Short mmCIF file of C-alpha atoms and ligand atoms in Angstrom, two decimals:
data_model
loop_
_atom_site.label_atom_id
_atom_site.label_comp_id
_atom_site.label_asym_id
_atom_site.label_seq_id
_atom_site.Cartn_x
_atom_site.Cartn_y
_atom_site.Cartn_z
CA UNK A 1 135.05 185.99 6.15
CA UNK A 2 131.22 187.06 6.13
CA UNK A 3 130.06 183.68 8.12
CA UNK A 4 132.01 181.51 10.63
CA UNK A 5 131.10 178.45 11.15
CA UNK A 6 131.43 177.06 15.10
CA UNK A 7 130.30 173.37 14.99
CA UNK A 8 127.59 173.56 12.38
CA UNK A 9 126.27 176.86 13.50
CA UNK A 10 126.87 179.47 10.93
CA UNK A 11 127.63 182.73 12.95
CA UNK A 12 127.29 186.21 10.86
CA UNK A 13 130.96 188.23 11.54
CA UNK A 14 129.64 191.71 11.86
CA UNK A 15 130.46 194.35 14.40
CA UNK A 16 127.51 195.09 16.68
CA UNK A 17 127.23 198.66 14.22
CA UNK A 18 126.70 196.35 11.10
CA UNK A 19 124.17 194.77 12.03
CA UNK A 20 122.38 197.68 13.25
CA UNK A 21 122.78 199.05 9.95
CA UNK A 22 121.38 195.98 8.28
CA UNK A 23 118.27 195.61 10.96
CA UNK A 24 117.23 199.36 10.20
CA UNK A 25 117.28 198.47 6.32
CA UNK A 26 115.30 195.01 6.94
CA UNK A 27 112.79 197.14 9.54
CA UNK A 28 112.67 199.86 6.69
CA UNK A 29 111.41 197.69 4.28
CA UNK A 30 108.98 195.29 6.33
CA UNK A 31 111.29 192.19 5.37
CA UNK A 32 110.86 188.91 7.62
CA UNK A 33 113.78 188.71 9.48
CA UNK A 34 114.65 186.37 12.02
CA UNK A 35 117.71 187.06 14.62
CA UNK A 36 119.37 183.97 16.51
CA UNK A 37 121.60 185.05 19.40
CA UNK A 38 123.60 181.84 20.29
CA UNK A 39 125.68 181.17 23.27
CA UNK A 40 128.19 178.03 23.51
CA UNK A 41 124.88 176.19 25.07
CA UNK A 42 122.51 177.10 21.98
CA UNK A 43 125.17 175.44 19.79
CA UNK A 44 125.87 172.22 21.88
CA UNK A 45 121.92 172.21 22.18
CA UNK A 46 121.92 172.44 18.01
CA UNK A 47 124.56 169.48 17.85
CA UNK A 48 122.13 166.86 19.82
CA UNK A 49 119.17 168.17 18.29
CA UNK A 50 118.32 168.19 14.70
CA UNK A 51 115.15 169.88 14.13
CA UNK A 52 116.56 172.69 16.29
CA UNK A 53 119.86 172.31 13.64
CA UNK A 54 117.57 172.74 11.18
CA UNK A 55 116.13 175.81 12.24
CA UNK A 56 119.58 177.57 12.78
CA UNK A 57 120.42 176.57 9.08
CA UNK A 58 117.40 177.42 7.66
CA UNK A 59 115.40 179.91 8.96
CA UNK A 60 117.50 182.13 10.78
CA UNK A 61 118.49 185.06 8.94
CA UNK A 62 121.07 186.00 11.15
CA UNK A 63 123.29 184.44 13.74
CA UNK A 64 124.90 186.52 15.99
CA UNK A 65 127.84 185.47 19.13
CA UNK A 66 126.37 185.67 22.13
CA UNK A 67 129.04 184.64 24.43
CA UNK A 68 132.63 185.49 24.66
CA UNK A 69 132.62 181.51 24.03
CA UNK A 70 131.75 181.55 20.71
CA UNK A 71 134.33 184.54 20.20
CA UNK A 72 137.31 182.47 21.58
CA UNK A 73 135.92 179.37 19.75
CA UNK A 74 136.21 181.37 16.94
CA UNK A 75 139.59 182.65 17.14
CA UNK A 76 140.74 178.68 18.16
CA UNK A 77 139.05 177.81 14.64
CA UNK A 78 141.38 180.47 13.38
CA UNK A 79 138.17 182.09 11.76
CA UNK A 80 138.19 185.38 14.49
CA UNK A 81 134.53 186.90 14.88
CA UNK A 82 134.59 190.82 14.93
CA UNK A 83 132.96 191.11 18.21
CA UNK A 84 130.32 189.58 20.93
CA UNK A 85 127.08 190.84 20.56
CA UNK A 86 124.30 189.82 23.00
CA UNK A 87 121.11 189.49 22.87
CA UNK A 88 120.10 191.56 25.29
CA UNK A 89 122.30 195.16 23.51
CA UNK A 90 120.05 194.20 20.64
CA UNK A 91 117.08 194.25 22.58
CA UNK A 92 117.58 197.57 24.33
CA UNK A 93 118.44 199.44 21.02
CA UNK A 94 115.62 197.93 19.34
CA UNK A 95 113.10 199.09 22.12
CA UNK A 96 114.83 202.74 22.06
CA UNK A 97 114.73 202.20 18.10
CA UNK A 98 111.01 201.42 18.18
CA UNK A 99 109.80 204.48 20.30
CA UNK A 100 111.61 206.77 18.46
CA UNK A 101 109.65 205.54 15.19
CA UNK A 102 106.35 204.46 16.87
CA UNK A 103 106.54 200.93 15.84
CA UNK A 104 104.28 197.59 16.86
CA UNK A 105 105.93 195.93 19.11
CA UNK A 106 105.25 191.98 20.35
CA UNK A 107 106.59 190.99 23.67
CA UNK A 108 105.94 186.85 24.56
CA UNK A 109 107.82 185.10 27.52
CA UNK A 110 109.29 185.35 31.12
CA UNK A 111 106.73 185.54 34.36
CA UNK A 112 103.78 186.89 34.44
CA UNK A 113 104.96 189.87 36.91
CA UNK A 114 107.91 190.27 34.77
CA UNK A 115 106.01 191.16 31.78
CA UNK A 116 103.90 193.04 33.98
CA UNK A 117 106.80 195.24 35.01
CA UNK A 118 107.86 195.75 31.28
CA UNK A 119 104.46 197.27 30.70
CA UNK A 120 104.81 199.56 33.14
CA UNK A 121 108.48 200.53 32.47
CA UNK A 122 106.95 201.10 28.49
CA UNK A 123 104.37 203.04 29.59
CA UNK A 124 106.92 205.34 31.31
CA UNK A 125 109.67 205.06 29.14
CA UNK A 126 109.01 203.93 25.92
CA UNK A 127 105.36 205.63 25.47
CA UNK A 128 105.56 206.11 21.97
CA UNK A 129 105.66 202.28 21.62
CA UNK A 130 102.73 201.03 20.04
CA UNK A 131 102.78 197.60 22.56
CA UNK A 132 99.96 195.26 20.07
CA UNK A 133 101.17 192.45 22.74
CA UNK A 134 102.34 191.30 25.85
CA UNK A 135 102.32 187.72 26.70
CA UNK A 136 104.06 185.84 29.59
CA UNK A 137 105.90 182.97 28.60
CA UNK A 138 104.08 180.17 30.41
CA UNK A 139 101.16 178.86 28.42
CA UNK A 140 100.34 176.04 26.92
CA UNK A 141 98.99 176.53 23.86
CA UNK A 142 100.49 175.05 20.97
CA UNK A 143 103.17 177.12 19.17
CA UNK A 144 101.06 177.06 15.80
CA UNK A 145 98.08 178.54 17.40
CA UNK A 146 100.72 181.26 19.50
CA UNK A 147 102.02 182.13 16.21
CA UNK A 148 98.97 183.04 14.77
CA UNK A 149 97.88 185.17 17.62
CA UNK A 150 100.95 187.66 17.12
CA UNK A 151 100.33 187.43 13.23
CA UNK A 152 97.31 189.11 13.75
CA UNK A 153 98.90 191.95 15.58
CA UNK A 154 100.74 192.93 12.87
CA UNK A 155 103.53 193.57 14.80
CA UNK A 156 107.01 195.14 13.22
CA UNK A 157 109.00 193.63 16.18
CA UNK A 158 108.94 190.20 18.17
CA UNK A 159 110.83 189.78 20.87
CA UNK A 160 110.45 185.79 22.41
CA UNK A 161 111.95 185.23 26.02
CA UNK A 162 110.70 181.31 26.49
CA UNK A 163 114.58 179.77 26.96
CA UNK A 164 115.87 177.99 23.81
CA UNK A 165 114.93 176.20 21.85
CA UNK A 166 111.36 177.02 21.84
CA UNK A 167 111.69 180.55 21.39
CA UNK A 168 113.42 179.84 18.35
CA UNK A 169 110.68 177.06 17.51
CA UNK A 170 108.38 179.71 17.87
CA UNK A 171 109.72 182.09 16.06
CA UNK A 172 110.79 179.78 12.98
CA UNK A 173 106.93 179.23 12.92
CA UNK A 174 106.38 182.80 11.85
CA UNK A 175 109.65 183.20 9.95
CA UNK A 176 108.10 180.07 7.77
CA UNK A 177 104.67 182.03 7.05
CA UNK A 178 106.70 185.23 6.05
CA UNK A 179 105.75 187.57 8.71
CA UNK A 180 107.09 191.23 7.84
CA UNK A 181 108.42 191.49 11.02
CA UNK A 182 112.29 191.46 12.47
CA UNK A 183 111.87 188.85 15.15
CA UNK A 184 114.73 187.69 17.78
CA UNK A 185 115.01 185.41 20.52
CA UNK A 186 115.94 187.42 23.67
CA UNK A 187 116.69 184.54 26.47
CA UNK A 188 116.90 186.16 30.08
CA UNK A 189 116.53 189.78 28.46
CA UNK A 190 113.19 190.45 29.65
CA UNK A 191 113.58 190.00 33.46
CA UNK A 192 116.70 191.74 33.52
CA UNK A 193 114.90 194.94 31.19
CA UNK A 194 112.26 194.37 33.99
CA UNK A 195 114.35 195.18 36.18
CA UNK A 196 113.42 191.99 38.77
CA UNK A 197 117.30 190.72 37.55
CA UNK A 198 120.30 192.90 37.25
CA UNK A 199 122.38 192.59 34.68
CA UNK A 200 126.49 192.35 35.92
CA UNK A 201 128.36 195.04 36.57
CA UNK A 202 130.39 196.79 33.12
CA UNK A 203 133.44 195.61 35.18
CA UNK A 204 132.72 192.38 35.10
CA UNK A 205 131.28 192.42 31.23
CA UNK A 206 134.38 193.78 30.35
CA UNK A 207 136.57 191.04 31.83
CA UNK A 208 134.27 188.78 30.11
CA UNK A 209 133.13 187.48 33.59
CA UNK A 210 129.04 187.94 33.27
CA UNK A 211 128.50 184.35 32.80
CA UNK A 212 130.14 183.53 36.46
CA UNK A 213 128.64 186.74 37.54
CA UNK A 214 124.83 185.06 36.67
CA UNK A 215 126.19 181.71 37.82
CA UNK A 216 127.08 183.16 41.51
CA UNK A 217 123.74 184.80 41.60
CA UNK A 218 121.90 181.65 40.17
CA UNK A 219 123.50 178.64 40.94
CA UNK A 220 121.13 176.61 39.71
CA UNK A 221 122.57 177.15 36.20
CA UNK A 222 126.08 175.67 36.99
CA UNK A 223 123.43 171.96 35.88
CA UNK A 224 123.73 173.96 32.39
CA UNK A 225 126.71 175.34 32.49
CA UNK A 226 127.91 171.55 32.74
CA UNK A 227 128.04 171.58 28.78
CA UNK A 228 131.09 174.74 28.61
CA UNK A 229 133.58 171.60 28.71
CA UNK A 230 132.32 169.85 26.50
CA UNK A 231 132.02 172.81 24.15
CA UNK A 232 135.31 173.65 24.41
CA UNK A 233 136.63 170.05 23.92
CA UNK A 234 134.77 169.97 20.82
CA UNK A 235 136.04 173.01 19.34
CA UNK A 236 139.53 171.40 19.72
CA UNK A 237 138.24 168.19 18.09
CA UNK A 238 137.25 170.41 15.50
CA UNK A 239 139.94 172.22 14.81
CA UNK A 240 142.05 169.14 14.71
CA UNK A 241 139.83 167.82 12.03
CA UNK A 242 140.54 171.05 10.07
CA UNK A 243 144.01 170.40 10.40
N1 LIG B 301 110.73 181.06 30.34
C1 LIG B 301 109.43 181.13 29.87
N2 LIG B 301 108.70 179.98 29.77
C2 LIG B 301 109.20 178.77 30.12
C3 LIG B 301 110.54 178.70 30.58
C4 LIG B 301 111.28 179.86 30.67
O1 LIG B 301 108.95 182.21 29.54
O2 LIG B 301 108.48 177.78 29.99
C5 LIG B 301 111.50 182.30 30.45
C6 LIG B 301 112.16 182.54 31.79
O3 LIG B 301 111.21 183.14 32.68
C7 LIG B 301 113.29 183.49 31.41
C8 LIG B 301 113.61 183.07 29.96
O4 LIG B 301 112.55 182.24 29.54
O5 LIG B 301 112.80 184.81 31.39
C9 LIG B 301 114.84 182.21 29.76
O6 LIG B 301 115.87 182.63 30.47
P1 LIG B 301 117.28 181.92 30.44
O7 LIG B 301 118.00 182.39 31.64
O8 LIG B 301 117.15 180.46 30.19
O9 LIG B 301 117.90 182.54 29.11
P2 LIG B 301 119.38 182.78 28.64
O10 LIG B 301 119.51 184.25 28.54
O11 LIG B 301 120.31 182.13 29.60
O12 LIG B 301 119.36 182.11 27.29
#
């Protein structure tokens, strides 16, 4: 089964390797490319929200699971999904990936000092990155006019950390105009690459325990976390209407 479909979102089933192998190729030959890393609250978010729907259907190029939710939805659907692969794996390969080629990269989102702190960390790090931008990700300029700005960069990789869905918005804006660029939402990725957030512990990635892991050091995302039962109950529903 290439795709598997989790409540009208249609997730790509390829091990975290595959799609590395297919990013390289789509990087290789300047092909617009679009990445959507969806949790069990990007896809609840889809289901009340059509546009946002639309943009998962149509101009995402790939989905990938970003959530052990979406695996064990998945598996429920009896349609498993290879593996979990999060947004923010992709994101540090891609950054090691673009200083070992030298290759234009466009950063937009999180808090000013965050993106601050990312500058300096490439500047350390990652100094064969050509950085053509570095935007925090509170302004208020409309996402047309954004979009245009990083067009003119002619950047080979854009990374957008505004929260979903309007780093998707965004980036569907420049997926639309065919920017040669591979282009992924990243979420939380840039303060914890920052290094102002710590990612869990392995341990408690490996249990499959980060999201209580962020929860306990953020509570104030149990108000979003609100939607997990509802996911699951609909994945039930679901899978009773398959039956
Ligand atoms: N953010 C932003 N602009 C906003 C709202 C949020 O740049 O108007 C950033 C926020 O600073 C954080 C990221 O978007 O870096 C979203 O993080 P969140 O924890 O929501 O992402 P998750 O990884 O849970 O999807």
């Amino acid at each position: 089964m290439t795709k598997v479909n989790v409540l009208g979102v249609s997730f790509d089933n390829k091990s975290f390797n595959q799609f590395q192998n297919e990013f390289v190729g789509r990087i290789n030959a300047h092909q617009s490319t679009f990445i959507v890393t969806a949790n069990p609250e990007i896809v609840m978010s889809a289901n009340e929200n059509p546009e946002f729907m639309k943009i998962l259907t149509y101009d995402a190029d790939y989905i990938t699971a970003d959530g052990i939710g979406i695996v064990k939805a998945s598996r429920i659907l009896g349609e498993p999904l290879k593996e979990r692969v999060t947004g923010y794996d992709l994101f540090s390969w891609l950054m090691k990936l673009a200083n070992e080629r030298s290759l234009r990269v466009y950063l937009i989102g999180a808090r000013p000092e965050v993106i601050h702190a990312i500058q300096g960390k490439i500047a350390r790090d990652y100094s064969d990155i050509q950085l053509v931008g570095a935007e925090d990700g509170y302004f208020k300029e409309d996402l047309e006019l954004v979009a245009y700005q990083i067009e003119r960069t002619e950047p080979d990789l854009v990374f957008a950390a505004l929260g979903s869905p309007r780093q998707e918005q965004l980036l569907s804006v420049l997926r639309r105009n065919l920017l040669p660029a591979l282009m992924m939402g990243v979420g939380g990725s840039f303060d914890v690459f920052s290094g102002k957030v710590k990612r869990a512990p392995q341990i408690w990635q490996t249990i499959h325990l980060e999201w209580f892991y962020r929860l306990l050091k953020n509570p104030s995302r149990l108000k979003r976390m609100m939607v997990l039962p509802h996911f699951v109950h609909a994945v039930y529903q679901s899978k009773k209407g398959k039956e």
